[in-house]
Coordinates of C-alpha atoms and ligand atoms in Angstrom, one line a residue:
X618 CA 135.2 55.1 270.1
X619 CA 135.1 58.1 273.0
X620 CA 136.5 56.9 276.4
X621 CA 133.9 55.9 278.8
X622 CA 133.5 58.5 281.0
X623 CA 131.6 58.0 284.7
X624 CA 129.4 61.2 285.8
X625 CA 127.7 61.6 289.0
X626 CA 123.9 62.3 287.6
X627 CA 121.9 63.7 290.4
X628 CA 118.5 62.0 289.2
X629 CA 119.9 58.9 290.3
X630 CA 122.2 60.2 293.1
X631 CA 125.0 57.7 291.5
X632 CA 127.8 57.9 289.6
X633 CA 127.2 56.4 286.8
X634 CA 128.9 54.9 283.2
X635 CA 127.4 58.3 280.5
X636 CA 126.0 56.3 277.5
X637 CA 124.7 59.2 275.4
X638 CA 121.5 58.5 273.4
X639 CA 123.6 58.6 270.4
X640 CA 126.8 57.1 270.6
X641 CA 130.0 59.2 270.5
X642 CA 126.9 62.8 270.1
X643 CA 126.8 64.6 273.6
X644 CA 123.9 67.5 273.6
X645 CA 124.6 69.0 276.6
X646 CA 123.0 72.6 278.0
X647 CA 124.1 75.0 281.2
X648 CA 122.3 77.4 282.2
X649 CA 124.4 81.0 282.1
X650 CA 124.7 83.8 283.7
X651 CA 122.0 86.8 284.3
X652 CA 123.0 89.6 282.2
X653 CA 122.3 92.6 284.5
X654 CA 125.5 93.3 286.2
X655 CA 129.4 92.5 286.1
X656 CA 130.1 88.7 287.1
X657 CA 131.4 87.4 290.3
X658 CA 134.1 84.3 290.9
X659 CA 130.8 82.6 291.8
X660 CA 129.6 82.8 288.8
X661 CA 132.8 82.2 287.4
X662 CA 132.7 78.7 289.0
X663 CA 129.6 77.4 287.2
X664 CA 131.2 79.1 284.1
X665 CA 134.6 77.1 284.4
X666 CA 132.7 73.6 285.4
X667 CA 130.6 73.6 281.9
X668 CA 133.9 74.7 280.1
X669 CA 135.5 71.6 281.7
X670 CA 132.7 69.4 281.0
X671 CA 132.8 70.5 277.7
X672 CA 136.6 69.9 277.1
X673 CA 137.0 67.1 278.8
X674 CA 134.1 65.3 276.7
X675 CA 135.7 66.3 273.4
X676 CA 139.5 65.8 274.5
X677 CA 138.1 61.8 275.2
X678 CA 136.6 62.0 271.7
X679 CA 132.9 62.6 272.0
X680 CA 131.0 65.1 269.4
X681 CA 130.0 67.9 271.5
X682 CA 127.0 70.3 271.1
X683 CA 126.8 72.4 274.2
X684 CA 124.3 75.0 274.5
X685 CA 124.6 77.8 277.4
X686 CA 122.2 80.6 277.6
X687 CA 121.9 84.0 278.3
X688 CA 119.2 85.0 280.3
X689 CA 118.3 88.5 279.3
X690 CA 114.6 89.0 280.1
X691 CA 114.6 89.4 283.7
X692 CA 113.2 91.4 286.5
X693 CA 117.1 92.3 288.2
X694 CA 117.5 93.3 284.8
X695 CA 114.3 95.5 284.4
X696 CA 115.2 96.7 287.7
X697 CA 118.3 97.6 287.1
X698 CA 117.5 99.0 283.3
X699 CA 114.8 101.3 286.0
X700 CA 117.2 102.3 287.9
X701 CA 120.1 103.7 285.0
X702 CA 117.2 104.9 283.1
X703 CA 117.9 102.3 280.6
X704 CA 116.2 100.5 277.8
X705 CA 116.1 96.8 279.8
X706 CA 117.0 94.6 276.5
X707 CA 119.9 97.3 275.9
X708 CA 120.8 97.2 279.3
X709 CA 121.1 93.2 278.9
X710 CA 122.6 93.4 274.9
X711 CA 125.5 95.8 277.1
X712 CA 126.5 93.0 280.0
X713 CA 126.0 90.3 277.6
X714 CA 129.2 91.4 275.7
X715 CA 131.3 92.2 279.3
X716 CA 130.0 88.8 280.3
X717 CA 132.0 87.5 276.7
X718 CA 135.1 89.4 278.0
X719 CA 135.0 88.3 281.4
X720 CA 134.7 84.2 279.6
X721 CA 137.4 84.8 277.1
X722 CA 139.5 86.1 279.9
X723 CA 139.1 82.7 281.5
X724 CA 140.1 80.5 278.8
X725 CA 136.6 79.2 277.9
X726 CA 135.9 77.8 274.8
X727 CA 133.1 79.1 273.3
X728 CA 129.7 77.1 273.2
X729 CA 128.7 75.7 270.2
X730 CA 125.2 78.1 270.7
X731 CA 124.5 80.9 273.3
X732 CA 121.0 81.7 272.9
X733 CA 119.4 84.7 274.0
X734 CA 115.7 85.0 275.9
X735 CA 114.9 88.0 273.8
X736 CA 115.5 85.7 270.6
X737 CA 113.7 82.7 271.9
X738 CA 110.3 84.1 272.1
X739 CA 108.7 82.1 269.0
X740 CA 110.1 78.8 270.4
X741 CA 108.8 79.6 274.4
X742 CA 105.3 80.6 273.3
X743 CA 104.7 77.0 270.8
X744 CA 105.7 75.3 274.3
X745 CA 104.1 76.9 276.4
X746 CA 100.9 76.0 274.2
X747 CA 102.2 72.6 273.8
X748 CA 101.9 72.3 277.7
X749 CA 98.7 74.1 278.0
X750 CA 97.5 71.1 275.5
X751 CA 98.8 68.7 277.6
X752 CA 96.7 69.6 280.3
X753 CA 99.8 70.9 282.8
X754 CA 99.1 74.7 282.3
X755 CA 96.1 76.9 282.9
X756 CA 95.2 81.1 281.9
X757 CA 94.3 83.3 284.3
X758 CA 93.7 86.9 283.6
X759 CA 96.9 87.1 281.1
X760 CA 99.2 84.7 283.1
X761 CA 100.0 81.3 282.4
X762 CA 100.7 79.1 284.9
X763 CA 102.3 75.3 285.0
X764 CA 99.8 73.3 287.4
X765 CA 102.6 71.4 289.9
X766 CA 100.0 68.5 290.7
X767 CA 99.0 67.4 287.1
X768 CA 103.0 66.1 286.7
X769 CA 103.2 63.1 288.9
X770 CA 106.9 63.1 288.8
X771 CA 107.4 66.4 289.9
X772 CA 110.0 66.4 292.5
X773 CA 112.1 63.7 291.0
X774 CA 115.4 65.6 290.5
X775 CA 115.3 67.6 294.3
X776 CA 113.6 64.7 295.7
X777 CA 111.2 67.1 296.9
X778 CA 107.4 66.0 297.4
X779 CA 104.7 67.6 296.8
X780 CA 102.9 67.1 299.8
X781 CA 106.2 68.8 301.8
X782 CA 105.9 71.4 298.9
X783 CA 103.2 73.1 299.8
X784 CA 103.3 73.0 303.1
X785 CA 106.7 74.8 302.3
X786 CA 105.2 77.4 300.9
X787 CA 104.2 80.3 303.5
X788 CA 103.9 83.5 301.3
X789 CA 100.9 84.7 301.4
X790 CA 98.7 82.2 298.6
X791 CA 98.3 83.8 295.6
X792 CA 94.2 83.6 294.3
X793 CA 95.2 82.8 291.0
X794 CA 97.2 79.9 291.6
X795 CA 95.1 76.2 291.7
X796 CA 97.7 74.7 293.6
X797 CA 100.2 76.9 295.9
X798 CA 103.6 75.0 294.2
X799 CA 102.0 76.1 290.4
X800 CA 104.6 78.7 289.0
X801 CA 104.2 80.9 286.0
X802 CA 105.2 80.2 282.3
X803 CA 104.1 83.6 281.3
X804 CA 103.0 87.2 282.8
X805 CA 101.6 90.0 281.7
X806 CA 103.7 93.5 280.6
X807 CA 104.0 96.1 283.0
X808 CA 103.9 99.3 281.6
X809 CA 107.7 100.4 281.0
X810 CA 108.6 96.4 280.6
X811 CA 109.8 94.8 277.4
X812 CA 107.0 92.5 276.6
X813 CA 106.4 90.1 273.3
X814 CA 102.6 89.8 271.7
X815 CA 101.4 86.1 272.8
X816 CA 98.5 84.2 272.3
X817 CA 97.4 85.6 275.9
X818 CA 98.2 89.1 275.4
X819 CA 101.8 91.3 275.6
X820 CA 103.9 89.7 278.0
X821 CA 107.1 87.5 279.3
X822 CA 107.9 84.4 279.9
X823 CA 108.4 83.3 283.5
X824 CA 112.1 82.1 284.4
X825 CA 112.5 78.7 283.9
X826 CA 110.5 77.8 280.6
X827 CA 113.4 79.7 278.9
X828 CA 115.8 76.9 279.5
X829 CA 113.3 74.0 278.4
X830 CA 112.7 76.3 275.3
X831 CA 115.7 76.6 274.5
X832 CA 117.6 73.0 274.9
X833 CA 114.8 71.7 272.6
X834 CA 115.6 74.9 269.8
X835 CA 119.0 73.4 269.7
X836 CA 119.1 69.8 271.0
X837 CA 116.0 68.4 271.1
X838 CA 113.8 66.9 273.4
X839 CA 116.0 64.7 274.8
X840 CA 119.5 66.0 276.1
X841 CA 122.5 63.8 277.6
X842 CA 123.6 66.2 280.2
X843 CA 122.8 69.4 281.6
X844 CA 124.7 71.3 284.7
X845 CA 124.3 74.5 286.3
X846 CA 124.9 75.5 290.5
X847 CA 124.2 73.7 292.9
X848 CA 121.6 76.4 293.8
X849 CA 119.5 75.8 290.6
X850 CA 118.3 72.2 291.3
X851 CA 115.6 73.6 293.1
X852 CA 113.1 74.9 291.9
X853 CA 114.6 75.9 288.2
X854 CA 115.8 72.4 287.0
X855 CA 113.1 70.5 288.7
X856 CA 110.7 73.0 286.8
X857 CA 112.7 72.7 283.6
X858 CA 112.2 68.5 283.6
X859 CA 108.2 69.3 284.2
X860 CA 107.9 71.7 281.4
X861 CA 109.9 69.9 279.2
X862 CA 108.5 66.5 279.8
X863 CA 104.5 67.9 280.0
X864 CA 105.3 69.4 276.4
X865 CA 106.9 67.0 274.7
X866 CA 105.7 64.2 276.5
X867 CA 109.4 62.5 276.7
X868 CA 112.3 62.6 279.5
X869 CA 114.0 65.9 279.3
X870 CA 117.4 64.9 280.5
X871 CA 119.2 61.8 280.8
X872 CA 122.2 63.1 283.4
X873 CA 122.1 66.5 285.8
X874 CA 125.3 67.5 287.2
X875 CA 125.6 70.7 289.6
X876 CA 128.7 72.8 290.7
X877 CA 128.6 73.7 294.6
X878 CA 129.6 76.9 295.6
X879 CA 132.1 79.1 296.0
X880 CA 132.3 80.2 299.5
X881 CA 133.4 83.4 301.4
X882 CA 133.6 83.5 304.4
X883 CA 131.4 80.8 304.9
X884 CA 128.8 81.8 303.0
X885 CA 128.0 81.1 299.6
X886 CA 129.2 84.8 297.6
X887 CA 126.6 86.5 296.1
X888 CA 125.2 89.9 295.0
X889 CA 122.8 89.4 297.6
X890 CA 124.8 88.8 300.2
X891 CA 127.2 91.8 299.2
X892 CA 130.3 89.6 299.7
X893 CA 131.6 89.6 296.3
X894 CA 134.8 89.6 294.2
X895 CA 134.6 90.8 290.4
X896 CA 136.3 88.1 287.8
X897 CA 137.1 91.9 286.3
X898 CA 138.7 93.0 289.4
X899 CA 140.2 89.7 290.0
X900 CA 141.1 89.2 286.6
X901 CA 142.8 93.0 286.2
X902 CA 145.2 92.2 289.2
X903 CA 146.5 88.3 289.1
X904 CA 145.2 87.6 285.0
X905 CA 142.5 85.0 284.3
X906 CA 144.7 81.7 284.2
X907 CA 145.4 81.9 288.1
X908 CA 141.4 82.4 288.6
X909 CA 141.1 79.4 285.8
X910 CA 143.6 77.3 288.6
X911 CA 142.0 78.4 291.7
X912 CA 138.2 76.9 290.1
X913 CA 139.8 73.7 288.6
X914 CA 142.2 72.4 291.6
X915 CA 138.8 71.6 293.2
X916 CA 136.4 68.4 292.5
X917 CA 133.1 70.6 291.1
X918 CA 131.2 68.7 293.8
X919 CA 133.2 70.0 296.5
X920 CA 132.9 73.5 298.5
X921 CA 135.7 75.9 297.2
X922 CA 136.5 78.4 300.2
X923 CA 138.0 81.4 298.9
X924 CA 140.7 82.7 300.6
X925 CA 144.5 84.5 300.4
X926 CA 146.5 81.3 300.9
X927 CA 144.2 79.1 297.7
X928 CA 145.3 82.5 295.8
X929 CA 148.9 82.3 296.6
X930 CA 148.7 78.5 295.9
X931 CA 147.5 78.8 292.3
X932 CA 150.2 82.0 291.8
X933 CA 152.6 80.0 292.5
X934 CA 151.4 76.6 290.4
X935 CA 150.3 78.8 287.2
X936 CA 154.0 80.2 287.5
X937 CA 155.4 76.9 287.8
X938 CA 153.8 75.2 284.7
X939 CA 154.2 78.3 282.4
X940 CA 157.7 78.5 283.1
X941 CA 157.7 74.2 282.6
X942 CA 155.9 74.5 279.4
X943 CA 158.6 77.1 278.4
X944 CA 161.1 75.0 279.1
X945 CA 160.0 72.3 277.6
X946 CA 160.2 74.1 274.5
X947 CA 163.8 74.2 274.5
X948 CA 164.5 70.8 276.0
X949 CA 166.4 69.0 273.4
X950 CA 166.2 65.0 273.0
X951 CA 169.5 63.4 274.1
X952 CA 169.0 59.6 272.6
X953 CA 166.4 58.2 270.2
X954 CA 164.6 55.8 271.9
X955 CA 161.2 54.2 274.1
X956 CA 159.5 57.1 276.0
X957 CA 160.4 56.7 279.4
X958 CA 156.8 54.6 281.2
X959 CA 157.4 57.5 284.1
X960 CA 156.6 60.0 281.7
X961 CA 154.2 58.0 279.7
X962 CA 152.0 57.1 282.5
X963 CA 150.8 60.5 283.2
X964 CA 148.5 61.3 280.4
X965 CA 146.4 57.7 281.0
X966 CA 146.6 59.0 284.8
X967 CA 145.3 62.2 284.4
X968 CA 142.4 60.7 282.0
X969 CA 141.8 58.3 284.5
X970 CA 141.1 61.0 286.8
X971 CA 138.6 63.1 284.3
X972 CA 136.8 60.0 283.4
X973 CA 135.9 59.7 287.2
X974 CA 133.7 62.4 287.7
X975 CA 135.8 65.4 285.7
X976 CA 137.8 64.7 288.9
X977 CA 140.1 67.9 287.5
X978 CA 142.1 68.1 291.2
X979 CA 143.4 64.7 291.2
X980 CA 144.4 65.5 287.3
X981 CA 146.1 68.4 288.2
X982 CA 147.9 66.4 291.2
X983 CA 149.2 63.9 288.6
X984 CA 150.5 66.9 286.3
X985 CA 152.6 68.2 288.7
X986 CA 154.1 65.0 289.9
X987 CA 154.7 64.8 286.2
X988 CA 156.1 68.3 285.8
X989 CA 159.2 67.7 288.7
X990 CA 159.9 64.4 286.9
X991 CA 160.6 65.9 283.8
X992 CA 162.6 68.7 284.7
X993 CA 164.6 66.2 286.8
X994 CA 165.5 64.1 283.5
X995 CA 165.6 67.0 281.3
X996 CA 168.8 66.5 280.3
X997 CA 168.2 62.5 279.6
X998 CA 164.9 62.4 277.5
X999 CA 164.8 60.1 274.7
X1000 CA 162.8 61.6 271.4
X1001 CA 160.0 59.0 272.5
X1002 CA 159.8 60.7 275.6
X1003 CA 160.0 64.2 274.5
X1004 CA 157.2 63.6 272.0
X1005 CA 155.0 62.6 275.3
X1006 CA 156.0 65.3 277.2
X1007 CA 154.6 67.4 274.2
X1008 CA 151.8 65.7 274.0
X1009 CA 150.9 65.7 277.8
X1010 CA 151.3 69.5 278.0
X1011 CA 148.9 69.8 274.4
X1012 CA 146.2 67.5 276.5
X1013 CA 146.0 69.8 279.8
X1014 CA 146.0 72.7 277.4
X1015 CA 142.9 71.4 275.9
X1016 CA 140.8 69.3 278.1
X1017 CA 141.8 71.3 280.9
X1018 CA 142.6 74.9 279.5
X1019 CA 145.4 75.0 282.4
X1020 CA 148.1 75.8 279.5
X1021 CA 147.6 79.1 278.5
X1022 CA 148.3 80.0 274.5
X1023 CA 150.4 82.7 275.0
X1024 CA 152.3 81.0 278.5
X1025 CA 154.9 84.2 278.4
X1026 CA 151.9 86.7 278.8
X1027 CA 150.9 85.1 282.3
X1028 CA 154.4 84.9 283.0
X1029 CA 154.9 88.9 282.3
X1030 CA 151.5 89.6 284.6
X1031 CA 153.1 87.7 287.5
X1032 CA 156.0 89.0 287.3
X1033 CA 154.4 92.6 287.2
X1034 CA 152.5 91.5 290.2
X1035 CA 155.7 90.4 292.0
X1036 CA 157.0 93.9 291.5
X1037 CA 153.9 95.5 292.7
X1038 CA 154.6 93.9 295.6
X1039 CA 158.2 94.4 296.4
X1040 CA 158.4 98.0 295.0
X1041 CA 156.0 99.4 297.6
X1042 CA 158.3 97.5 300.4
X1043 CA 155.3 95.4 301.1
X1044 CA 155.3 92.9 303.2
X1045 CA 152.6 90.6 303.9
X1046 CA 153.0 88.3 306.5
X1047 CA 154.0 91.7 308.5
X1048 CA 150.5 93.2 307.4
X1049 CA 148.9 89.7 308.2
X1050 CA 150.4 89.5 311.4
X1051 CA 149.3 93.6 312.8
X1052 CA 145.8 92.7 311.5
X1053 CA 145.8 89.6 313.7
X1054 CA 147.1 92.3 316.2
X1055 CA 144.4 94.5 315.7
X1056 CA 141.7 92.3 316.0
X1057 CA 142.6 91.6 319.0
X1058 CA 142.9 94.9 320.2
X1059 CA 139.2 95.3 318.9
X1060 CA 138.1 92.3 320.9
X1061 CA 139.6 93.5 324.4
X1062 CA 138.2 96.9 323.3
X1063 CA 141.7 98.5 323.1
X1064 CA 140.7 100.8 320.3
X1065 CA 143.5 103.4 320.7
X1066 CA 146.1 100.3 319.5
X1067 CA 143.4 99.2 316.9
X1068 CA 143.9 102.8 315.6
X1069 CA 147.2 103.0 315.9
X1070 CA 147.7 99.7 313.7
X1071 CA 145.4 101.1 311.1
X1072 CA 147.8 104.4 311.1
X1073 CA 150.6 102.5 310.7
X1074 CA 149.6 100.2 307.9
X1075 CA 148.1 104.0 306.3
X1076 CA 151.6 105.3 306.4
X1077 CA 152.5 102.8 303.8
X1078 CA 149.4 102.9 302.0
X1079 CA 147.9 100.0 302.9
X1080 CA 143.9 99.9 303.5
X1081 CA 142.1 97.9 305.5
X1082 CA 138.7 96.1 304.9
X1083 CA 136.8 95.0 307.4
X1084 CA 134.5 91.9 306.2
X1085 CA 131.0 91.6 307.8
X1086 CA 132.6 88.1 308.7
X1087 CA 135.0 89.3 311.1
X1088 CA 138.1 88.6 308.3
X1089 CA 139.8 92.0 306.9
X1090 CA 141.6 92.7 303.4
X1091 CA 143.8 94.7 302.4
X1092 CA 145.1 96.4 299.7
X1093 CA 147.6 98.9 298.3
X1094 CA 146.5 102.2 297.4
Ligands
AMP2348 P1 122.9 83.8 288.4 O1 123.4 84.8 287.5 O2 122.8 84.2 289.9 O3 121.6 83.1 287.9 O4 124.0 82.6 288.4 C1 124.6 82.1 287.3 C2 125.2 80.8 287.6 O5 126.2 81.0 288.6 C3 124.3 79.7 288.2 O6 124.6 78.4 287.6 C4 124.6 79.7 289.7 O7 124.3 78.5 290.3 C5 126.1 80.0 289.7 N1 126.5 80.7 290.9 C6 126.1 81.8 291.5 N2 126.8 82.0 292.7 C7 127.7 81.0 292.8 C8 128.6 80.6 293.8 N3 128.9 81.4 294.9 N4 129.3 79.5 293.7 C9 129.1 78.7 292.6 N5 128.2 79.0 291.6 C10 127.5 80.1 291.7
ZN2349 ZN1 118.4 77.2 283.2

């Protein structure tokens, strides 16, 4: 039998005991990334939260089939594709592989399928008929569109009503629509568009039916969990449970769990916005294990702020269990005995903190209670208790990914990091402290010694980047 595992399901605002419809089966979907550009640590954060999900449900024993998409019929994409005078599905087929780098660079285990838009057509068409059937969606000149009122439980995942909806809704009314909340299922082609012959001419689908479309392809019509940002619960998921439910006439989803965001700055990061960080970029300089750290040492449900002193946190803590795990490898027992309840206690701990909510924080906190304890006694560990040590370290490695498989290759990129540091003489509390100088001088308008302290830090190739938040970075050249 899995462990029972408690998962705060946004349909019910509760956390609640996850009985799957089939015992010990798990069909869970999460909807991926937008393949038009390079990914951001925002992204990464949904990314890492359905890995965890994922791991944690088959480290406690269930049988996981976990669906996440690519969504490669899109307008940023067409846009885009426009812009780099680019075929748009070859634009897509192109990030979709640097979006597979960027994942395995992170530790992620792959998903058990990772459909594609472009290969779901078949599939989004029969259900968009299916729903047209129904009586939820109506043609207009080419366009199908999902009428909003005809599903009387619209709204039940937001907790959005209708009524507040439309009212909501101040962009100019478009004539085709019966109802101003109605969204489209399917649009016409443009000319220069990729477009797909339908039963209502050469078109696309509209956003969201993709991910109804495709949870059914692979898990039928009724999933046990499905997650995404926090940012998709309106209007993709509640549009997802409408399509889902007018087509097949069943509930679409049993448990919805959402990842907040990833702040900078005190905003949420985004391309839109402008105030992003690559998982390349990020990746290229610290490695993917200390981004891995920085998304898991913080409940999914919480706000992650990004800034310099959560980086240097997770430096440090990916050094230290690396090195730990090392060790361990050469830690020898000294008696042949009981494990030690110390050391045994930590694995139950650390599931007791997963089965609450995936609460991976407060697993991590127990780890590293764990790891000082050991290294203590390293020179008094019974077999028993090596054996659980083992063990421990084998369960954060795979429920949490937190071990890495190669532990002296993160240990090598630190190190190289380290000497990055040192072998340009930089010091960065001395930088830290002349850009707190500086901005100063900018706000009592002493720009000469703003200048000056730019100069200074120039001479030692350090630049400075001034954040539309006020904050600054800097880097070495
Ligand atoms: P997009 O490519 O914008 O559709 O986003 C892909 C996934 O990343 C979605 O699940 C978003 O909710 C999530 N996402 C985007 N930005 C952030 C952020 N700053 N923090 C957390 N998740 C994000
Ligand atoms: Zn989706």
């Amino acid at each position: 039998m899995p462990r029972e595992i408690k998962i705060h399901n946004n349909l019910t605002r509760k956390k609640e005991t996850f009985e799957p419809i089939e015992a010990g089966k798990v069909k869970f979907y999460s909807c991926g990334p937008t393949t038009y550009d390079f990914l951001h640590i925002g992204n990464a954060r949904a990314l890492v939260v359905g890995d965890l999900f994922n791991r944690v449900l088959r480290a406690f024993g269930y049988d996981v089939t976990f669906v996440r998409n690519y969504t490669d019929v899109d307008d940023k994409i067409i846009d885009r594709a426009r812009e780099l005078k680019r075929d748009a599905l070859e634009h897509a087929a192109l990030f979709v592989k640097e979006c597979e780098k960027d994942m395995n660079s992170l530790g992620m285990m792959p998903a058990t399928h990772t459909p594609k838009v472009s290969e779901t057509m078949p599939e989004i068409i029969d259900m968009i008929q299916d729903i047209i059937k129904n009586g939820s969606g109506y043609v207009v000149d080419g366009e199908v569109l999902f009428h909003v009122p005809s599903f009387a439980e619209y709204g039940k995942l937001s907790k959005k009503d209708l009524e507040s909806l439309q009212h909501g809704i101040r962009v100019e009314v478009d004539q085709k629509k019966k109802n101003p909340a109605d969204f489209v299922l399917w649009k016409p082609a443009k000319a220069g568009e990729p477009s797909w012959d339908s039963p209502w001419g050469k078109g696309r689908p509209g956003w969201h039916i993709e991910c109804s479309a495709m949870a059914k392809k692979f898990l039928g019509k009724t999933l046990d969990l499905h997650h995404g940002g926090v940012d998709l619960m309106f209007p993709h998921h509640e549009n997802e449970i409408a399509q889902s439910e007018a087509a097949n006439q069943c509930p679409f989803c049993r448990n919805w769990a959402h990842n907040e965001f990833l702040n900078f700055g005190s905003e949420k990061m985004s391309k839109s916005l402008g105030n992003v960080v690559k998982i390349r970029d990020f990746v290229e300089k610290y490695g993917g294990q200390v981004l891995r750290h920085v998304l898991l040492s913080v409940h999914y449900r919480a706000r992650l702020e990004w800034s310099d002193e959560v980086i240097q946190k997770a430096l440090d803590e990916v050094k230290r269990i690396h090195e730990f795990v090392l060790e361990c490898q050469n830690m020898k027992a000294s008696s042949l005995g009981e494990c030690d309840p110390e050391i045994e206690k930590c694995l139950d701990k650390m599931m007791e903190e997963l089965s609450n909510d995936f609460n991976s924080a407060g697993a991590m906190g127990h780890y590293f209670s764990f790891l000082r304890y050991v290294k203590a006694q390293k020179e008094n560990l019974s077999n028993e208790s090596l054996a659980q040590v083992f063990k421990t370290n084998k369960f954060v490695s795979a429920a949490l990914g937190l071990v890495a498989e190669n532990p002296q290759a993160v240990l090598e990129k630190l190190k190289e990091l380290e000497q990055d540091t040192s072998a340009s003489g930089v010091d960065a509390a001395w930088i830290e402290k002349l850009i707190e100088e500086r901005k100063l001088a900018k706000s009592e308008k002493n720009w000469a010694r703003a200048d000056e302290i730019r100069k200074e830090l120039t001479a030692k190739n350090i630049v400075l980047k001034d954040n539309p938040d006020g904050s600054t970075d800097w880097k070495i050249q």
